[in-house]
PDB file of C-alpha atoms and ligand atoms in Angstrom:
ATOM      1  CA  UNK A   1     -62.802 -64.572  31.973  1.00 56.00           C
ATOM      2  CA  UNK A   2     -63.379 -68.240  33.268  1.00 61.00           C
ATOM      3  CA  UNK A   3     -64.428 -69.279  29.614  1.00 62.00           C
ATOM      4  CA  UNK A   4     -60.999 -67.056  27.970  1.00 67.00           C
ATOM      5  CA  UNK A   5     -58.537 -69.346  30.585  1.00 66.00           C
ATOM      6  CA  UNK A   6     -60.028 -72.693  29.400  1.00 72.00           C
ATOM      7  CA  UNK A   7     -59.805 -72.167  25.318  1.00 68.00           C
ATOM      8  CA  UNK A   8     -56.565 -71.526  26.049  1.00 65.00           C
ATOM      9  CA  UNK A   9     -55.837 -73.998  27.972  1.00 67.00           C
ATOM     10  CA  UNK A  10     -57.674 -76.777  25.172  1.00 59.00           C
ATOM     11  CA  UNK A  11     -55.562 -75.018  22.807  1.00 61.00           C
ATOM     12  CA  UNK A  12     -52.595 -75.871  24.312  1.00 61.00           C
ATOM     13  CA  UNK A  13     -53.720 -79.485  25.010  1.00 57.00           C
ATOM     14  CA  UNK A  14     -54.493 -79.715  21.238  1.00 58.00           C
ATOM     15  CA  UNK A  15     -51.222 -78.364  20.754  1.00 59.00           C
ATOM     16  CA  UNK A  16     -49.371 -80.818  22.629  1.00 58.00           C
ATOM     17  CA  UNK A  17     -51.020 -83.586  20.967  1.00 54.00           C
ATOM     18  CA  UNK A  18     -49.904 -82.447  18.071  1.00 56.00           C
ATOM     19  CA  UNK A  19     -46.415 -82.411  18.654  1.00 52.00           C
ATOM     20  CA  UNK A  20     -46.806 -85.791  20.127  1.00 60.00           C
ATOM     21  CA  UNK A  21     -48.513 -87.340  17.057  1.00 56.00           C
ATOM     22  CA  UNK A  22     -45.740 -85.881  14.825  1.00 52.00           C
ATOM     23  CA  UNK A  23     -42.919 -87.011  17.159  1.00 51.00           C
ATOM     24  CA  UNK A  24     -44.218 -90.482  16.665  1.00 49.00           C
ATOM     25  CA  UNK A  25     -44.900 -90.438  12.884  1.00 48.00           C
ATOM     26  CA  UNK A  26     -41.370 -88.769  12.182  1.00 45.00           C
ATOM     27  CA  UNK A  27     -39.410 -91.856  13.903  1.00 44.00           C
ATOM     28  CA  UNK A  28     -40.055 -94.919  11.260  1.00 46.00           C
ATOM     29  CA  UNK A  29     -39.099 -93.169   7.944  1.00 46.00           C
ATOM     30  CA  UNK A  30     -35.519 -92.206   9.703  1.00 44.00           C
ATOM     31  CA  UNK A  31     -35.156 -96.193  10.034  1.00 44.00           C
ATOM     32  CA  UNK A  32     -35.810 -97.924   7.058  1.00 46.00           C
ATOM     33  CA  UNK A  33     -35.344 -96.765   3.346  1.00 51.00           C
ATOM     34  CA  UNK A  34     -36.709 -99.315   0.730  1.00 51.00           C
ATOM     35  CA  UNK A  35     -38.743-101.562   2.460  1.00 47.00           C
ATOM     36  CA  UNK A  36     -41.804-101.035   5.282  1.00 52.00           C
ATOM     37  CA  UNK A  37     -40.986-104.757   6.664  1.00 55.00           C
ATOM     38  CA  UNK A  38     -37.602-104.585   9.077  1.00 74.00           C
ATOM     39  CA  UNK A  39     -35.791-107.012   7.134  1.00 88.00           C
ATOM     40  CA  UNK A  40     -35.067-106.049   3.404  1.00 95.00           C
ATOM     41  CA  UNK A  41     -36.062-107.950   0.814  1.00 97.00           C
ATOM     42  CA  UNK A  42     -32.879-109.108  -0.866  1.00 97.00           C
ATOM     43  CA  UNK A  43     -34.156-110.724  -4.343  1.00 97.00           C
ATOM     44  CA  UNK A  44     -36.185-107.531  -4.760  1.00 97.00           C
ATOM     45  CA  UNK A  45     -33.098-105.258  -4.729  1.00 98.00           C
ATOM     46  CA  UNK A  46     -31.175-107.600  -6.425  1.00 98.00           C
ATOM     47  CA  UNK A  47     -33.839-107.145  -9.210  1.00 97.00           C
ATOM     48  CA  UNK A  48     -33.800-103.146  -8.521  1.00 97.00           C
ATOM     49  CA  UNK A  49     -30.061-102.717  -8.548  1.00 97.00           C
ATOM     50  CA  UNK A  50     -27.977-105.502  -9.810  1.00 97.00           C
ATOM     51  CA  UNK A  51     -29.771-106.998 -13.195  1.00 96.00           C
ATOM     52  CA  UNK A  52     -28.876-104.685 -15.357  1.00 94.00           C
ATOM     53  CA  UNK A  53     -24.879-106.193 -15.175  1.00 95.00           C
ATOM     54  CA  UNK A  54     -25.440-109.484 -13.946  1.00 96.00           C
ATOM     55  CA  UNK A  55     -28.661-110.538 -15.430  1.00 96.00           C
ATOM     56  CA  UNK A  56     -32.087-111.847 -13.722  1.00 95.00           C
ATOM     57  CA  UNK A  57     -29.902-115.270 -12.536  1.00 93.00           C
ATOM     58  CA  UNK A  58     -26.107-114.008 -12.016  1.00 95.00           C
ATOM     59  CA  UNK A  59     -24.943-115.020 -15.815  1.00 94.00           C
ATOM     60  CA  UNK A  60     -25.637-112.404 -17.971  1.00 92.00           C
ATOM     61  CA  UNK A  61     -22.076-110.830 -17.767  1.00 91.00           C
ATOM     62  CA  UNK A  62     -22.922-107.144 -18.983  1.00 88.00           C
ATOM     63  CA  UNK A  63     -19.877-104.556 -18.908  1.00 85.00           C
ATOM     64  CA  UNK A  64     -17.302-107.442 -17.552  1.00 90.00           C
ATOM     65  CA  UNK A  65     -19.395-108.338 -14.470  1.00 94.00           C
ATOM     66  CA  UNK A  66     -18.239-111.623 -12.604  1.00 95.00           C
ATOM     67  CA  UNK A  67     -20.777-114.504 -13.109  1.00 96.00           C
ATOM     68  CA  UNK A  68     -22.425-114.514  -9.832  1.00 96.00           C
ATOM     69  CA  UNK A  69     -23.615-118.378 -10.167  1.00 94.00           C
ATOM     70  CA  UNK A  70     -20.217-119.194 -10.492  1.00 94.00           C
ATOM     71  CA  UNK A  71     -18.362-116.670  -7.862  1.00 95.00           C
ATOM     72  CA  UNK A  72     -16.493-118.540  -4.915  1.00 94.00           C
ATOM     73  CA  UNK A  73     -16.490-115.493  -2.634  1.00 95.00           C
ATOM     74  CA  UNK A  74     -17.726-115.770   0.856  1.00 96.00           C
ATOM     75  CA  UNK A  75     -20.469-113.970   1.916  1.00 97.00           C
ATOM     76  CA  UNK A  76     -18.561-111.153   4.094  1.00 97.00           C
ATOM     77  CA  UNK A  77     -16.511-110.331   0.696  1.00 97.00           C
ATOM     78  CA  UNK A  78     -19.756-109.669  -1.199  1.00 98.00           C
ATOM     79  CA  UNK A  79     -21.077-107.439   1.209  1.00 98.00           C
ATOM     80  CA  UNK A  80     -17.543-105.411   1.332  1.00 98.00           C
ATOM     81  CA  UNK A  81     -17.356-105.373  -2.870  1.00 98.00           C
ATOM     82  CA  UNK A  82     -21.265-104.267  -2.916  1.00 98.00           C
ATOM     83  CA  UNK A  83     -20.418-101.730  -0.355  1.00 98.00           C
ATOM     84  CA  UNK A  84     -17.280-100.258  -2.056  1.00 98.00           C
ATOM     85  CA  UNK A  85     -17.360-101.275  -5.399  1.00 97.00           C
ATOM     86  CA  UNK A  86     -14.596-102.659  -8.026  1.00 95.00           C
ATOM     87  CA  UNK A  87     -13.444-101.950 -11.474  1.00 94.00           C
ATOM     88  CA  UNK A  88     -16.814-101.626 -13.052  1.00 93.00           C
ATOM     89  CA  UNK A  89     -19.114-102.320 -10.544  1.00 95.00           C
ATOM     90  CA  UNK A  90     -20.323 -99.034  -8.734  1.00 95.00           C
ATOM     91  CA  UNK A  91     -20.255 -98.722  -5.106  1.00 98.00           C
ATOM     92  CA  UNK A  92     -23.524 -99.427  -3.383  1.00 98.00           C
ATOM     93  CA  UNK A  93     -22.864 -97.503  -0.040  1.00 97.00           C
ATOM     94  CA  UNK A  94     -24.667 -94.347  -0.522  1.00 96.00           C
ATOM     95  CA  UNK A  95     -27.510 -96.124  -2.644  1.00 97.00           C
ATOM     96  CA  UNK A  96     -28.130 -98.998  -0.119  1.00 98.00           C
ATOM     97  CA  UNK A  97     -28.628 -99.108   3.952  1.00 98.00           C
ATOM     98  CA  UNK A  98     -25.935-101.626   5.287  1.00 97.00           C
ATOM     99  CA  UNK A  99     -28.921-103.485   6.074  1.00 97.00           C
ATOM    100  CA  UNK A 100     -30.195-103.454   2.571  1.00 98.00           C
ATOM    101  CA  UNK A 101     -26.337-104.297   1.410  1.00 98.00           C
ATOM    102  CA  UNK A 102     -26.289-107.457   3.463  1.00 98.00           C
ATOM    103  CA  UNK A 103     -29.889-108.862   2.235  1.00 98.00           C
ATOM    104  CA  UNK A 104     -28.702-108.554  -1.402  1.00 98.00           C
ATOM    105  CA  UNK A 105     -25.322-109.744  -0.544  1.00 98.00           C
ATOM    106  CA  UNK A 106     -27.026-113.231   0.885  1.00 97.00           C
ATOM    107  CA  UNK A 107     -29.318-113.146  -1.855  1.00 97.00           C
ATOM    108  CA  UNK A 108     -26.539-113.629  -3.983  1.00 97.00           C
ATOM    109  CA  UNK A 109     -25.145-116.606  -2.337  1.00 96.00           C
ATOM    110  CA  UNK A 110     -28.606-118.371  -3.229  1.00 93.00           C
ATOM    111  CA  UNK A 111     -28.034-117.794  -6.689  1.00 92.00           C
ATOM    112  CA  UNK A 112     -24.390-119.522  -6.733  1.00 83.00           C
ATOM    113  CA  UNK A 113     -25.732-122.032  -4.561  1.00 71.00           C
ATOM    114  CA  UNK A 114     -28.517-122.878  -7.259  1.00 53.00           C
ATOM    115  CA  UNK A 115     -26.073-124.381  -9.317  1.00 51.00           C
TER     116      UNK A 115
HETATM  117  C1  HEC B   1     -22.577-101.389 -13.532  1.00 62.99           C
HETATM  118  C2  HEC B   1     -22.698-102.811 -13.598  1.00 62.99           C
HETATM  119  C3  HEC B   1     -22.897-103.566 -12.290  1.00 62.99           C
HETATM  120  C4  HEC B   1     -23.936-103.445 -11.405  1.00 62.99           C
HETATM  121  C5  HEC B   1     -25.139-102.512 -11.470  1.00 62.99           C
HETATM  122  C6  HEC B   1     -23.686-104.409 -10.371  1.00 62.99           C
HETATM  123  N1  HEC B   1     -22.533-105.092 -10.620  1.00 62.99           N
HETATM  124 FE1  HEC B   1     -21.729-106.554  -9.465  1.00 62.99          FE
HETATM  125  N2  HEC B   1     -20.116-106.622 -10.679  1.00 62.99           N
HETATM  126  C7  HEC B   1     -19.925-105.864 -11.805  1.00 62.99           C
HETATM  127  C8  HEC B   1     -18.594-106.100 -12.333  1.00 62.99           C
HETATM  128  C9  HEC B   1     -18.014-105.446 -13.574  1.00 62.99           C
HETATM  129  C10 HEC B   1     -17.981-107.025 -11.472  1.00 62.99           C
HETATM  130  C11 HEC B   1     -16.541-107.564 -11.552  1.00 62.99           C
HETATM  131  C12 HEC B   1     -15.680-106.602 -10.761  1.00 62.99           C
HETATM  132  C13 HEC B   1     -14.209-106.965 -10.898  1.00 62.99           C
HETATM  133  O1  HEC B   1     -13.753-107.821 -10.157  1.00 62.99           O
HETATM  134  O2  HEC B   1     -13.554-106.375 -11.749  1.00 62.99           O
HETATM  135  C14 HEC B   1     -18.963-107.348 -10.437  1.00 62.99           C
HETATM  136  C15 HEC B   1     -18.742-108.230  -9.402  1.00 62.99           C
HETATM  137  C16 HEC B   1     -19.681-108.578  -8.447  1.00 62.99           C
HETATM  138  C17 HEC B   1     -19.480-109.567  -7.405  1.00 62.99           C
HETATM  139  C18 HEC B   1     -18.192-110.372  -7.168  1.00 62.99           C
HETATM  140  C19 HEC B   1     -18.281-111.746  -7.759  1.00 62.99           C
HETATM  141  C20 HEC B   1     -16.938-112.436  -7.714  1.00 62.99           C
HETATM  142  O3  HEC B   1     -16.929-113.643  -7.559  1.00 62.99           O
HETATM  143  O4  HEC B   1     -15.897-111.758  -7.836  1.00 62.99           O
HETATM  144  C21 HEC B   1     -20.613-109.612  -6.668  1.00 62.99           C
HETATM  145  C22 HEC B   1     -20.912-110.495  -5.470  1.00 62.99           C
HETATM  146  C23 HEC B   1     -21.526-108.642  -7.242  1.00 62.99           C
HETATM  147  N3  HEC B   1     -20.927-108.039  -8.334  1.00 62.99           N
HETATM  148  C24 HEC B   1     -22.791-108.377  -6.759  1.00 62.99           C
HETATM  149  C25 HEC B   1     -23.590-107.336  -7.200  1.00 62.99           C
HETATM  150  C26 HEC B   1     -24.812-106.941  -6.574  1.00 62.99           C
HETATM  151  C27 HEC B   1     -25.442-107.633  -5.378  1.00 62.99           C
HETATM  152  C28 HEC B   1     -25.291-105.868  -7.260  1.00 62.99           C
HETATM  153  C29 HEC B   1     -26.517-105.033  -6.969  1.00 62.99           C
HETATM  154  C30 HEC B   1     -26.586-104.445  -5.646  1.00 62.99           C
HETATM  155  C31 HEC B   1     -24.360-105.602  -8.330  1.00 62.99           C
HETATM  156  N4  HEC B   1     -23.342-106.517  -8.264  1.00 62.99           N
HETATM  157  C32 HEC B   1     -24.523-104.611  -9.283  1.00 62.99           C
HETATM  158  C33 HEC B   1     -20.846-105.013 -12.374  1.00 62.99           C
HETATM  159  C34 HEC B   1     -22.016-104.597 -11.783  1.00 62.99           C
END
């Protein structure tokens, strides 16, 4: 009887181990989408996401997209027109984490800066 209470018992240690493991695991993947560092890489979505209209540096002008080298807007415009979209360019906001929005949307700046 003495041996029956403490298997159980050890079960329901390993148990709760368990459970505590997984609670830990589960939290990081609810945080961050793309990248495993907490800031997003910015030129690496850009390349992802945004090349295929505007071209490795900002110029390439597929379907009517604004030359990014040469755009004037400030940065808190490019992260609301990356967000929601315009015209031809598709919204970003179910594709991108704010986060991941914002890092592209400063990336960006660099390339009108580089001119
Ligand atoms: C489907 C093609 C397409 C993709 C993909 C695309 N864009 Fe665009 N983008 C456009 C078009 C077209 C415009 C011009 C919109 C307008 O004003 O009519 C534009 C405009 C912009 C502007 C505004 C520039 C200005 O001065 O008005 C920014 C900034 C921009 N895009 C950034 C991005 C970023 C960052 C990505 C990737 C996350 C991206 N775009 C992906 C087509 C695209």
């Amino acid at each position: 009887m003495h041996t029956k209470v403490s298997t159980v018992s050890i079960l329901l240690l390993v148990y709760y181990l368990f459970i505590a493991s997984c609670g830990q695991n589960a939290e990081p993947p609810a945080s961050n989408s793309v990248a495993s560092s907490s800031t997003p890489n910015g030129e690496a979505i850009y390349k992802k996401y945004c090349i295929a209209c505007h071209g490795a540096i900002g110029d390439m002008g597929m379907s009517g997209a604004a030359n990014l080298q040469q755009s004037q807007l400030p940065l808190e415009a490019r992260i609301a027109l990356i967000r929601d979209g315009r015209n031809m360019m598709t919204p970003f906001k179910g594709i991108l984490s704010e986060e991941e929005i914002e890092a592209v949307a400063h990336y960006t700046m660099q390339l009108s800066q580089s001119n």
